[in-house]
Short mmCIF file of C-alpha atoms in Angstrom, two decimals:
data_model
loop_
_atom_site.label_atom_id
_atom_site.label_comp_id
_atom_site.label_asym_id
_atom_site.label_seq_id
_atom_site.Cartn_x
_atom_site.Cartn_y
_atom_site.Cartn_z
CA MET A 8 5.98 -37.69 3.57
CA ASN A 9 5.06 -34.30 2.04
CA PHE A 10 7.89 -31.73 1.83
CA ASN A 11 7.04 -28.25 0.55
CA ILE A 12 10.05 -26.62 -1.13
CA GLU A 13 8.18 -24.51 -3.70
CA ARG A 14 9.09 -21.24 -2.02
CA LEU A 15 12.83 -21.61 -2.68
CA SER A 16 14.33 -19.11 -5.10
CA GLN A 17 17.19 -20.21 -7.30
CA LYS A 18 19.56 -18.43 -4.94
CA GLY A 19 18.01 -20.26 -2.03
CA LYS A 20 18.43 -23.62 -3.75
CA THR A 21 22.10 -22.94 -4.39
CA MET A 22 22.63 -21.85 -0.79
CA LYS A 23 21.08 -25.03 0.60
CA THR A 24 22.95 -27.30 -1.83
CA ASP A 25 26.19 -25.69 -0.73
CA LEU A 26 25.16 -26.22 2.89
CA LEU A 27 24.53 -29.90 2.17
CA ARG A 28 27.99 -30.33 0.59
CA LYS A 29 29.63 -28.57 3.52
CA ASN A 30 27.91 -30.72 6.16
CA THR A 31 28.41 -34.14 4.47
CA GLY A 32 31.51 -33.82 2.35
CA PHE A 33 29.64 -35.40 -0.59
CA THR A 34 27.64 -34.24 -3.53
CA CYS A 35 24.42 -36.15 -4.02
CA PHE A 36 25.99 -37.98 -6.96
CA GLY A 37 29.14 -38.76 -4.97
CA LEU A 38 27.09 -40.09 -2.12
CA MET A 39 25.23 -42.47 -4.38
CA ARG A 40 28.48 -43.68 -5.94
CA LYS A 41 30.20 -44.44 -2.61
CA THR A 42 27.36 -46.27 -0.96
CA SER A 43 25.13 -49.14 -1.95
CA GLY A 44 21.85 -50.87 -1.27
CA THR A 45 19.74 -50.07 1.77
CA ARG A 46 22.57 -48.26 3.53
CA MET A 47 22.78 -45.80 0.65
CA CYS A 48 19.02 -45.12 0.64
CA VAL A 49 18.79 -44.60 4.41
CA THR A 50 21.83 -42.34 4.53
CA PHE A 51 20.63 -40.22 1.63
CA PHE A 52 17.13 -39.94 3.09
CA ILE A 53 18.46 -38.72 6.46
CA ILE A 54 20.66 -36.08 4.83
CA PHE A 55 17.92 -34.99 2.42
CA ALA A 56 15.41 -34.68 5.27
CA ALA A 57 17.89 -32.53 7.20
CA PHE A 58 18.31 -30.38 4.10
CA LEU A 59 14.53 -29.90 3.82
CA GLN A 60 14.24 -29.07 7.52
CA VAL A 61 16.67 -26.19 7.04
CA SER A 62 14.61 -25.01 4.08
CA VAL A 63 11.28 -25.04 5.90
CA ALA A 64 12.71 -23.25 8.97
CA LEU A 65 13.40 -20.03 7.06
CA PRO A 66 10.43 -17.61 7.46
CA ASP A 67 8.80 -15.92 4.51
CA VAL A 68 9.36 -12.25 3.91
CA SER A 69 6.21 -10.52 5.12
CA LEU A 70 4.83 -7.04 5.81
CA PRO A 71 2.36 -5.85 8.46
CA SER A 72 -1.17 -5.19 7.27
CA ILE A 73 -0.74 -1.41 7.01
CA PHE A 74 1.00 -2.30 3.74
CA GLY A 75 -1.35 -3.76 1.17
CA SER A 76 -2.63 -3.55 -2.36
CA ASN A 77 -4.57 -0.33 -3.08
CA MET A 78 -2.71 1.60 -0.37
CA VAL A 79 -1.61 5.22 -0.64
CA LEU A 80 2.03 6.10 0.05
CA GLN A 81 2.95 9.58 1.19
CA ARG A 82 4.36 11.85 -1.49
CA ASP A 83 7.35 14.19 -1.19
CA MET A 84 9.01 12.47 1.76
CA LYS A 85 11.05 9.36 2.53
CA VAL A 86 8.65 6.44 2.97
CA PRO A 87 9.49 3.73 5.55
CA VAL A 88 8.60 0.15 4.56
CA TRP A 89 9.19 -2.60 7.09
CA GLY A 90 8.50 -6.25 7.80
CA THR A 91 9.98 -9.57 8.88
CA ALA A 92 12.14 -12.25 7.26
CA GLY A 93 14.67 -14.86 8.26
CA PRO A 94 17.48 -13.46 10.42
CA GLY A 95 20.22 -12.18 8.13
CA GLU A 96 18.07 -12.57 5.01
CA LYS A 97 18.64 -10.10 2.18
CA VAL A 98 15.51 -8.08 1.35
CA THR A 99 14.87 -5.88 -1.69
CA VAL A 100 11.95 -3.45 -1.98
CA SER A 101 11.13 -2.10 -5.45
CA ILE A 102 8.62 0.43 -6.79
CA ASP A 103 8.43 2.40 -10.04
CA GLY A 104 11.77 1.08 -11.28
CA LYS A 105 13.69 1.93 -8.11
CA SER A 106 14.98 -0.53 -5.51
CA VAL A 107 16.27 -0.36 -1.95
CA ARG A 108 18.08 -3.25 -0.24
CA THR A 109 18.63 -4.20 3.37
CA THR A 110 19.35 -7.19 5.60
CA ALA A 111 17.02 -8.52 8.27
CA GLY A 112 18.38 -8.28 11.80
CA LYS A 113 18.88 -11.07 14.28
CA ASP A 114 15.25 -10.69 15.31
CA GLY A 115 14.10 -11.00 11.69
CA ARG A 116 12.95 -7.36 11.50
CA TRP A 117 13.91 -5.14 8.58
CA MET A 118 13.15 -1.64 7.33
CA VAL A 119 13.97 0.42 4.27
CA LYS A 120 13.13 3.99 3.28
CA LEU A 121 11.94 4.62 -0.25
CA ASP A 122 13.12 7.79 -1.95
CA LYS A 123 10.72 10.71 -2.24
CA MET A 124 8.06 10.24 -4.90
CA GLU A 125 5.68 12.61 -6.64
CA ALA A 126 1.94 12.03 -6.59
CA GLY A 127 0.81 9.43 -9.09
CA GLY A 128 0.24 5.77 -9.78
CA PRO A 129 -0.97 3.12 -9.88
CA PHE A 130 2.28 1.32 -9.06
CA GLU A 131 3.36 -2.16 -8.03
CA LEU A 132 5.49 -2.61 -4.92
CA VAL A 133 7.57 -5.78 -4.86
CA VAL A 134 9.38 -7.17 -1.82
CA ARG A 135 11.88 -9.96 -2.48
CA GLY A 136 13.70 -12.21 -0.06
CA GLY A 137 13.44 -15.98 0.07
CA ASN A 138 9.99 -15.40 -1.43
CA THR A 139 8.31 -12.53 -3.27
CA VAL A 140 5.46 -10.30 -2.13
CA LYS A 141 3.69 -8.16 -4.74
CA LEU A 142 1.29 -5.34 -3.87
CA THR A 143 -0.68 -3.76 -6.69
CA GLY A 144 -2.84 -0.71 -7.36
CA ILE A 145 -0.68 1.56 -5.18
CA LEU A 146 -1.07 5.34 -5.38
CA VAL A 147 1.23 8.09 -4.15
CA GLY A 148 -0.48 11.10 -2.58
CA ASP A 149 -1.33 12.33 0.93
CA VAL A 150 -2.11 10.07 3.89
CA TRP A 151 -4.20 11.24 6.85
CA VAL A 152 -4.82 9.40 10.12
CA CYS A 153 -8.40 9.92 11.38
CA SER A 154 -8.88 9.11 15.06
CA GLY A 155 -10.90 9.83 18.20
CA GLN A 156 -14.10 8.54 19.73
CA SER A 157 -17.68 8.00 18.56
CA ASN A 158 -18.14 11.17 16.52
CA MET A 159 -15.15 10.11 14.41
CA GLN A 160 -16.35 6.49 14.40
CA TRP A 161 -19.85 7.52 13.22
CA ALA A 162 -20.26 5.82 9.85
CA MET A 163 -21.63 7.23 6.61
CA SER A 164 -24.54 4.80 6.84
CA GLN A 165 -25.50 6.33 10.21
CA VAL A 166 -25.78 9.88 8.87
CA LYS A 167 -29.42 10.76 8.17
CA ASN A 168 -30.53 11.79 4.68
CA ASN A 169 -27.17 10.76 3.28
CA GLU A 170 -28.30 8.38 0.55
CA GLN A 171 -27.39 10.67 -2.35
CA GLU A 172 -23.92 11.35 -0.94
CA ILE A 173 -23.26 7.62 -0.55
CA ALA A 174 -24.53 6.87 -4.06
CA SER A 175 -22.14 9.43 -5.54
CA ALA A 176 -19.10 8.47 -3.46
CA ASP A 177 -17.18 7.04 -6.42
CA TYR A 178 -13.63 8.29 -5.92
CA PRO A 179 -11.05 5.79 -7.18
CA ASP A 180 -8.18 8.02 -6.01
CA ILE A 181 -9.43 8.04 -2.41
CA ARG A 182 -8.45 4.91 -0.48
CA LEU A 183 -9.92 3.82 2.85
CA PHE A 184 -8.35 1.78 5.67
CA SER A 185 -10.33 0.94 8.82
CA VAL A 186 -8.58 -0.40 11.92
CA SER A 187 -10.33 -2.98 14.10
CA ARG A 188 -11.25 -1.79 17.59
CA VAL A 189 -8.94 -3.65 19.98
CA SER A 190 -7.08 -2.70 23.18
CA LYS A 191 -3.79 -4.24 24.32
CA THR A 192 -1.52 -3.76 27.33
CA THR A 193 1.67 -3.83 25.24
CA PRO A 194 2.56 -2.26 21.86
CA GLN A 195 1.66 -4.49 18.91
CA TYR A 196 3.73 -5.06 15.78
CA ASP A 197 0.63 -5.58 13.62
CA PHE A 198 -3.05 -4.81 14.12
CA PRO A 199 -4.65 -7.50 16.31
CA GLY A 200 -8.06 -8.87 15.49
CA THR A 201 -9.42 -8.79 11.96
CA LYS A 202 -6.67 -7.58 9.65
CA PRO A 203 -7.69 -4.34 7.91
CA GLU A 204 -7.28 -3.86 4.16
CA TRP A 205 -7.00 -0.84 1.89
CA VAL A 206 -10.07 -0.40 -0.30
CA THR A 207 -11.03 2.01 -3.05
CA CYS A 208 -13.70 4.54 -2.09
CA ASN A 209 -17.01 3.66 -3.74
CA PRO A 210 -20.70 3.66 -2.74
CA GLU A 211 -20.36 0.25 -1.12
CA THR A 212 -17.09 0.62 0.79
CA VAL A 213 -17.90 4.11 2.09
CA LYS A 214 -21.03 3.00 3.96
CA SER A 215 -19.11 1.62 6.94
CA PHE A 216 -16.41 4.27 6.86
CA SER A 217 -16.07 7.28 9.16
CA ALA A 218 -18.29 10.08 7.87
CA VAL A 219 -16.07 12.87 9.19
CA ALA A 220 -13.00 11.25 7.64
CA TYR A 221 -14.75 10.77 4.29
CA PHE A 222 -16.01 14.36 4.04
CA PHE A 223 -12.59 15.66 5.06
CA GLY A 224 -10.83 13.49 2.49
CA LYS A 225 -13.26 14.38 -0.29
CA ASN A 226 -12.74 18.11 0.30
CA ILE A 227 -8.95 17.78 0.33
CA HIS A 228 -8.95 15.57 -2.76
CA LYS A 229 -11.07 17.99 -4.75
CA GLU A 230 -9.02 21.00 -3.65
CA ILE A 231 -5.49 19.57 -3.91
CA GLY A 232 -6.04 17.04 -6.72
CA VAL A 233 -3.82 14.24 -5.45
CA PRO A 234 -4.69 10.72 -4.24
CA ILE A 235 -5.80 10.64 -0.61
CA GLY A 236 -5.34 7.79 1.86
CA LEU A 237 -7.56 7.82 4.96
CA ILE A 238 -6.58 5.60 7.90
CA HIS A 239 -9.55 5.42 10.27
CA SER A 240 -8.69 4.34 13.83
CA SER A 241 -11.27 5.36 16.44
CA TRP A 242 -13.36 3.90 19.25
CA GLY A 243 -16.55 5.37 20.70
CA GLY A 244 -16.41 6.36 24.35
CA SER A 245 -12.63 6.25 24.50
CA PHE A 246 -10.46 8.50 26.66
CA ALA A 247 -7.40 10.38 25.37
CA GLU A 248 -5.13 8.57 27.84
CA ALA A 249 -5.94 5.30 26.08
CA TRP A 250 -4.41 6.80 22.92
CA THR A 251 -1.17 7.88 24.66
CA ARG A 252 1.93 5.80 25.33
CA LEU A 253 2.28 4.49 28.89
CA GLU A 254 5.81 5.81 29.41
CA THR A 255 4.63 9.27 28.37
CA LEU A 256 1.73 9.26 30.84
CA LYS A 257 4.10 8.19 33.60
CA SER A 258 6.51 11.03 32.80
CA VAL A 259 4.02 13.88 33.40
CA ALA A 260 3.07 14.70 37.01
CA GLU A 261 -0.53 15.71 36.23
CA LEU A 262 -1.10 12.53 34.24
CA ARG A 263 0.60 10.08 36.56
CA PRO A 264 -2.59 9.46 38.61
CA LEU A 265 -4.09 7.91 35.47
CA VAL A 266 -1.49 5.12 35.52
CA GLU A 267 -1.00 4.55 39.22
CA ASN A 268 -1.68 1.07 40.58
CA LEU A 269 -2.39 -0.49 37.18
CA ASP A 270 -1.38 -3.93 38.46
CA THR A 271 -3.86 -3.68 41.32
CA MET A 272 -6.54 -2.38 38.97
CA ALA A 273 -5.94 -5.33 36.65
CA ALA A 274 -6.18 -7.84 39.49
CA ASP A 275 -9.37 -6.27 40.88
CA TYR A 276 -11.03 -5.78 37.50
CA PRO A 277 -12.91 -9.11 37.13
CA GLY A 278 -14.77 -8.64 40.41
CA ILE A 279 -15.45 -4.95 39.85
CA LYS A 280 -16.67 -5.62 36.32
CA ALA A 281 -19.01 -8.37 37.51
CA GLU A 282 -20.56 -6.03 40.10
CA TYR A 283 -20.85 -3.24 37.52
CA ASP A 284 -22.63 -5.57 35.09
CA ARG A 285 -25.01 -6.72 37.81
CA LYS A 286 -25.96 -3.16 38.81
CA ASN A 287 -26.17 -1.99 35.23
CA ALA A 288 -28.51 -4.86 34.32
CA GLU A 289 -30.80 -3.87 37.20
CA LEU A 290 -30.84 -0.25 36.04
CA GLN A 291 -31.50 -1.22 32.44
CA LYS A 292 -34.39 -3.41 33.56
CA ALA A 293 -35.83 -0.56 35.63
CA ALA A 294 -35.46 1.85 32.70
CA ALA A 295 -37.28 -0.62 30.43
CA GLU A 296 -40.12 -0.63 32.96
CA GLY A 297 -40.41 3.15 32.62
CA LYS A 298 -38.69 4.06 35.88
CA GLN A 299 -36.29 7.02 36.11
CA VAL A 300 -32.78 5.78 36.80
CA THR A 301 -29.22 7.09 36.78
CA LEU A 302 -27.00 5.07 34.48
CA LEU A 303 -23.50 4.00 35.43
CA TYR A 304 -20.67 5.85 33.65
CA PRO A 305 -17.91 5.32 32.93
CA PRO A 306 -17.56 1.52 33.07
CA PRO A 307 -14.64 0.21 35.15
CA ARG A 308 -11.20 0.23 33.58
CA GLY A 309 -9.47 -3.06 33.00
CA PRO A 310 -6.83 -4.60 30.74
CA GLU A 311 -7.87 -4.53 27.08
CA THR A 312 -10.85 -2.24 27.67
CA ARG A 313 -11.24 0.85 25.51
CA ASP A 314 -10.23 3.19 28.33
CA TRP A 315 -7.18 1.32 29.67
CA PRO A 316 -4.23 3.76 29.61
CA ALA A 317 -2.18 3.30 26.41
CA GLY A 318 -4.38 0.35 25.38
CA LEU A 319 -5.65 1.87 22.14
CA TYR A 320 -2.29 3.35 21.24
CA ASN A 321 -0.75 -0.11 21.64
CA ALA A 322 -3.27 -1.89 19.43
CA MET A 323 -4.60 0.76 17.05
CA ILE A 324 -1.76 3.28 16.54
CA ALA A 325 1.57 1.54 17.25
CA PRO A 326 1.16 -0.94 14.36
CA MET A 327 1.05 1.93 11.83
CA VAL A 328 4.03 3.85 13.22
CA PRO A 329 6.13 5.09 11.35
CA TYR A 330 4.00 4.80 8.18
CA ALA A 331 4.58 8.09 6.36
CA ILE A 332 1.62 10.47 6.81
CA ARG A 333 0.65 14.04 5.95
CA GLY A 334 -1.09 14.58 9.26
CA VAL A 335 -3.89 13.69 11.68
CA ILE A 336 -7.52 14.71 12.18
CA TRP A 337 -9.01 14.11 15.64
CA TYR A 338 -12.54 14.22 17.08
CA GLN A 339 -12.57 13.35 20.78
CA GLY A 340 -13.01 14.89 24.21
CA GLU A 341 -16.55 14.01 25.25
CA SER A 342 -15.36 11.29 27.65
CA ASN A 343 -12.58 13.46 29.08
CA SER A 344 -14.98 16.30 29.98
CA ILE A 345 -15.14 14.62 33.40
CA CYS A 346 -11.53 15.79 33.85
CA ALA A 347 -11.58 18.82 31.55
CA TRP A 348 -8.95 20.71 33.56
CA GLN A 349 -6.53 17.78 33.18
CA TYR A 350 -7.20 17.75 29.41
CA ARG A 351 -5.24 21.00 29.20
CA THR A 352 -2.17 18.83 29.83
CA LEU A 353 -3.34 15.48 28.48
CA PHE A 354 -4.36 16.53 24.98
CA PRO A 355 -1.20 18.44 23.98
CA THR A 356 0.85 15.68 25.62
CA MET A 357 -0.87 13.09 23.44
CA ILE A 358 -0.22 15.12 20.28
CA SER A 359 3.46 15.55 21.19
CA ASP A 360 3.65 11.84 22.00
CA TRP A 361 2.41 10.86 18.53
CA ARG A 362 4.78 13.30 16.87
CA ASP A 363 7.67 11.86 18.86
CA ALA A 364 6.68 8.30 17.95
CA TRP A 365 6.43 9.03 14.20
CA LYS A 366 9.70 10.98 14.04
CA GLN A 367 8.26 13.16 11.26
CA GLY A 368 8.54 16.44 13.12
CA ASP A 369 5.50 18.55 13.98
CA PHE A 370 3.13 17.13 11.38
CA PRO A 371 -0.27 18.88 11.05
CA PHE A 372 -2.75 17.94 13.75
CA LEU A 373 -6.33 19.17 13.24
CA PHE A 374 -9.10 18.63 15.76
CA VAL A 375 -12.79 19.29 16.33
CA GLN A 376 -13.98 21.37 19.25
CA LEU A 377 -16.95 19.80 21.02
CA ALA A 378 -20.30 20.76 19.54
CA ASN A 379 -23.29 22.01 21.51
CA TRP A 380 -25.21 19.27 23.30
CA GLU A 381 -27.61 19.22 26.23
CA THR A 382 -25.75 16.81 28.48
CA GLU A 383 -28.80 16.33 30.70
CA THR A 384 -30.44 14.32 27.92
CA VAL A 385 -28.38 11.38 29.23
CA THR A 386 -28.44 10.89 32.99
CA VAL A 387 -25.24 9.31 34.26
CA THR A 388 -23.50 9.07 37.62
CA GLY A 389 -21.04 11.91 37.98
CA GLY A 390 -22.46 13.74 34.96
CA TRP A 391 -20.44 14.71 31.91
CA GLY A 392 -18.14 17.13 33.69
CA SER A 393 -17.87 20.49 31.97
CA TRP A 394 -18.04 20.84 28.21
CA PRO A 395 -17.16 24.56 28.31
CA GLU A 396 -13.99 23.75 30.24
CA LEU A 397 -13.14 20.94 27.81
CA ARG A 398 -13.62 23.32 24.87
CA GLU A 399 -11.32 25.78 26.62
CA ALA A 400 -8.67 23.06 26.98
CA GLN A 401 -8.96 22.42 23.25
CA VAL A 402 -8.44 26.12 22.51
CA MET A 403 -5.34 26.12 24.72
CA THR A 404 -3.92 23.23 22.70
CA LEU A 405 -3.68 25.56 19.69
CA SER A 406 -0.46 26.82 21.28
CA LEU A 407 1.23 23.77 19.74
CA PRO A 408 2.68 24.37 16.26
CA ASN A 409 0.85 23.21 13.13
CA THR A 410 -2.52 22.78 14.79
CA ALA A 411 -5.97 24.02 13.83
CA MET A 412 -9.43 23.60 15.34
CA ALA A 413 -12.82 23.21 13.71
CA VAL A 414 -15.40 25.02 15.86
CA THR A 415 -18.80 23.27 15.78
CA ILE A 416 -20.71 25.11 18.51
CA ASP A 417 -23.43 25.97 15.95
CA ILE A 418 -24.07 22.60 14.31
CA GLY A 419 -24.61 20.25 17.24
CA ASP A 420 -27.82 18.51 18.22
CA PRO A 421 -29.08 19.42 21.71
CA GLY A 422 -30.73 16.02 22.02
CA ASN A 423 -27.99 13.85 20.54
CA ILE A 424 -24.30 13.62 21.38
CA HIS A 425 -23.77 12.57 17.75
CA PRO A 426 -24.78 15.54 15.58
CA ASN A 427 -25.81 14.66 12.05
CA ASN A 428 -23.98 17.35 10.08
CA LYS A 429 -20.71 15.49 9.56
CA ALA A 430 -20.29 17.09 6.12
CA GLU A 431 -19.72 20.54 7.64
CA VAL A 432 -17.38 19.11 10.28
CA GLY A 433 -15.29 17.54 7.52
CA ARG A 434 -15.32 20.78 5.53
CA ARG A 435 -14.13 22.87 8.47
CA LEU A 436 -11.36 20.39 9.22
CA ALA A 437 -10.34 20.59 5.57
CA LEU A 438 -10.12 24.39 5.83
CA GLY A 439 -7.67 23.95 8.70
CA ALA A 440 -5.67 21.46 6.65
CA LEU A 441 -5.54 23.76 3.63
CA HIS A 442 -3.95 26.42 5.83
CA VAL A 443 -1.68 24.32 8.07
CA ALA A 444 -0.66 21.50 5.73
CA TYR A 445 -0.98 23.09 2.29
CA ASP A 446 -0.06 26.74 3.00
CA ARG A 447 -3.23 28.09 1.41
CA SER A 448 -4.03 31.70 2.20
CA LEU A 449 -7.65 31.54 3.36
CA GLU A 450 -9.75 32.09 6.45
CA TYR A 451 -9.84 28.72 8.18
CA SER A 452 -11.08 29.63 11.67
CA GLY A 453 -13.91 31.50 13.25
CA PRO A 454 -13.24 34.50 15.54
CA MET A 455 -10.94 33.74 18.49
CA TYR A 456 -10.91 35.89 21.61
CA ALA A 457 -7.72 37.97 21.88
CA SER A 458 -8.08 40.65 24.58
CA MET A 459 -10.47 42.78 26.63
CA LYS A 460 -10.56 46.38 27.84
CA VAL A 461 -12.96 47.90 30.37
CA GLU A 462 -14.47 51.16 29.14
CA GLY A 463 -16.68 52.69 31.81
CA GLY A 464 -19.46 50.23 32.45
CA ALA A 465 -18.74 48.13 29.36
CA VAL A 466 -16.12 45.70 28.11
CA ARG A 467 -14.61 45.94 24.62
CA LEU A 468 -13.45 42.62 23.18
CA LYS A 469 -10.91 42.10 20.41
CA PHE A 470 -10.61 38.98 18.25
CA THR A 471 -8.35 37.32 15.75
CA HIS A 472 -9.70 35.66 12.59
CA THR A 473 -12.17 38.46 12.00
CA ALA A 474 -11.75 38.23 8.21
CA ASP A 475 -13.62 41.27 6.82
CA GLY A 476 -15.59 41.89 9.97
CA LEU A 477 -17.89 40.23 12.49
CA LYS A 478 -21.54 39.42 11.94
CA THR A 479 -24.56 37.45 13.08
CA PRO A 480 -27.03 35.52 10.93
CA VAL A 481 -29.51 37.78 9.14
CA ASN A 482 -32.03 39.46 11.43
CA GLU A 483 -30.50 37.98 14.61
CA ALA A 484 -29.34 40.03 17.58
CA LEU A 485 -25.97 39.09 19.03
CA ALA A 486 -26.44 36.44 21.73
CA GLY A 487 -24.46 34.25 24.08
CA PHE A 488 -22.57 36.87 26.14
CA GLU A 489 -22.50 37.10 29.92
CA ILE A 490 -20.79 39.67 32.13
CA ALA A 491 -19.72 39.73 35.79
CA GLY A 492 -18.37 42.14 38.37
CA SER A 493 -15.95 41.41 41.18
CA ASP A 494 -18.62 39.28 42.89
CA LYS A 495 -18.06 36.69 40.11
CA VAL A 496 -21.78 36.43 39.42
CA PHE A 497 -22.53 36.33 35.71
CA HIS A 498 -25.54 38.02 34.12
CA SER A 499 -26.92 37.93 30.60
CA ALA A 500 -25.42 40.84 28.72
CA ASP A 501 -26.24 43.18 25.88
CA ALA A 502 -23.67 42.95 23.11
CA ARG A 503 -23.13 44.80 19.87
CA ILE A 504 -20.65 44.50 17.02
CA GLU A 505 -18.44 47.47 16.22
CA GLY A 506 -16.34 46.57 13.19
CA ASN A 507 -14.00 43.79 14.30
CA GLU A 508 -14.82 44.20 17.99
CA VAL A 509 -17.70 43.44 20.34
CA VAL A 510 -18.87 45.72 23.16
CA VAL A 511 -20.60 44.01 26.11
CA SER A 512 -22.52 45.58 29.00
CA SER A 513 -25.30 45.03 31.55
CA ASP A 514 -27.12 47.18 34.08
CA ARG A 515 -26.62 44.34 36.56
CA ALA A 516 -22.82 44.56 36.36
CA ARG A 517 -21.95 48.28 36.25
CA ASN A 518 -18.31 47.64 37.21
CA PRO A 519 -17.51 44.66 34.97
CA VAL A 520 -14.35 42.60 35.30
CA ALA A 521 -15.08 39.50 33.18
CA VAL A 522 -17.02 38.32 30.12
CA ARG A 523 -17.97 34.84 28.95
CA TYR A 524 -19.35 33.74 25.60
CA GLY A 525 -21.08 30.45 24.82
CA TRP A 526 -20.13 29.20 28.27
CA ASP A 527 -22.60 26.35 28.54
CA ASP A 528 -22.89 22.74 27.40
CA ASN A 529 -25.57 23.76 24.92
CA PRO A 530 -25.29 27.54 24.51
CA ARG A 531 -27.23 29.84 22.22
CA CYS A 532 -24.53 31.89 20.55
CA ASN A 533 -24.28 33.38 17.07
CA LEU A 534 -21.08 35.38 16.49
CA TYR A 535 -19.45 34.69 13.09
CA ASN A 536 -16.84 36.21 10.82
CA SER A 537 -17.52 37.14 7.19
CA ALA A 538 -16.28 33.68 6.10
CA GLY A 539 -19.31 32.20 7.86
CA LEU A 540 -17.25 30.45 10.57
CA PRO A 541 -18.48 30.60 14.18
CA ALA A 542 -16.59 32.14 17.09
CA SER A 543 -15.20 29.74 19.66
CA PRO A 544 -16.71 29.90 23.15
CA PHE A 545 -14.37 31.64 25.62
CA ARG A 546 -14.03 33.39 28.95
CA THR A 547 -11.84 36.33 29.91
CA ASP A 548 -11.46 35.19 33.55
CA SER A 549 -9.42 32.38 35.04
CA TRP A 550 -11.64 31.73 38.07
CA PRO A 551 -11.74 28.13 39.36
CA GLY A 552 -13.83 25.73 37.28
CA ILE A 553 -15.86 22.74 38.31
CA THR A 554 -13.22 20.24 37.11
CA ASP A 555 -10.12 22.05 38.42
CA GLY A 556 -7.72 19.65 40.08
CA ARG A 557 -9.67 16.54 39.04
CA LEU A 558 -7.10 13.99 37.84
CA LYS A 559 -9.13 10.76 37.62
CA PRO A 560 -12.47 10.06 35.94
#
């Protein structure tokens, strides 16, 4: 019989010897002296086996996979570290000569909070209980969560003409952590699926990593000069409701339709999915034969699909909460354009939900406004909703504290929902972070519409974030403006820059009441500030949109 007792510490051995004495009334030596022959051997074996059974039953001290060698811990704040052990087991966590102790609860869970640390490293983190866990190569710096859908998922290897950037991506103080794409119906303690690991950023590891996250992290690292940890957790085609906790969705009237009848949906899903697959296969076959077809979108929702409400939060966010972070960058919204009006509520609710879960206050949350794209390049049932209305919902989310938005209306690809210029996206996100998270005094946003005033037959527009004035690219006339009268019919307008303002007019709307700019899926628009950052699309009216009142995709 093979008994494994190698994990016992000296303290553990003493504890179990004392337990043996208490249960039998004998020391091992006393037992041998008071018995003889076969009876002695059998009795001793039974007691010794019982002793070993107690030993084996105690679980090892362990940590979830968000904690690992080469990780980055957040500087300048208390850092939670948690894990499991035997119920009531004493646990000590040590780093850089400092230790914190706790006792595992009845459920075996434990948590400590490390004291604030300055940026630096590498350090060794040691967790001791009945066994010892050692994590090495640890840095202290700033940790950013990088999440969203496919434009955040888009890997460095998928970016065209990126070979030189990949070859030079040797940054030992930038650490990368990629979460497996899994959906679950209940919150998970650790990441399901393949367990992710922290890796050092180098030309090999960066290939499969999020391009937007990498370019953002590189810019912050070079500007701030501290180690950077990037936690990439995204899934292409996902909806924001999948990244939001179920109880939160249920608590908001406009979001409740997203979570109604989930039990019925789950029961009906296998049959609906089978029919969807059958139809989709027919359409794919027809498309391969050169026929024009309308593709099915979105696929049906079911348990553990990427769009199941709360499913991605449960599997891809919950296991890292409350790992100390500096903030979040987010690139998502394409899927939710079907219900763009609802996104006005959903997106800020999701941000508040994450902040509530982390219990770190209003940490910086930076996001990318949807780029220009000709949605008709992909024919799908129901279309893509309204990208202008989704962009507007993103602008409205800036009312939350400690938020910033990277406008990308000028760097999209009309023929591809995944624009190639991820480097500029990352740079613009970094500008927002430098302002919101690092208190740098710099222009981090393009012009944002502020107010309008009718002057005769024209409309004068005022903006914020005008820096040292407004401009267009060299030798380009101002474009992208439309104007309407009380009939609500919009016409292409003449527009000119006057200092920090824009004056808009048209002979076809002599009594104007409203102006729109860049109000199209793929607009031609070219208003910038002197920092070279583009103006966000906007409208001055609040007339009903094409997605108003739509609460289900």
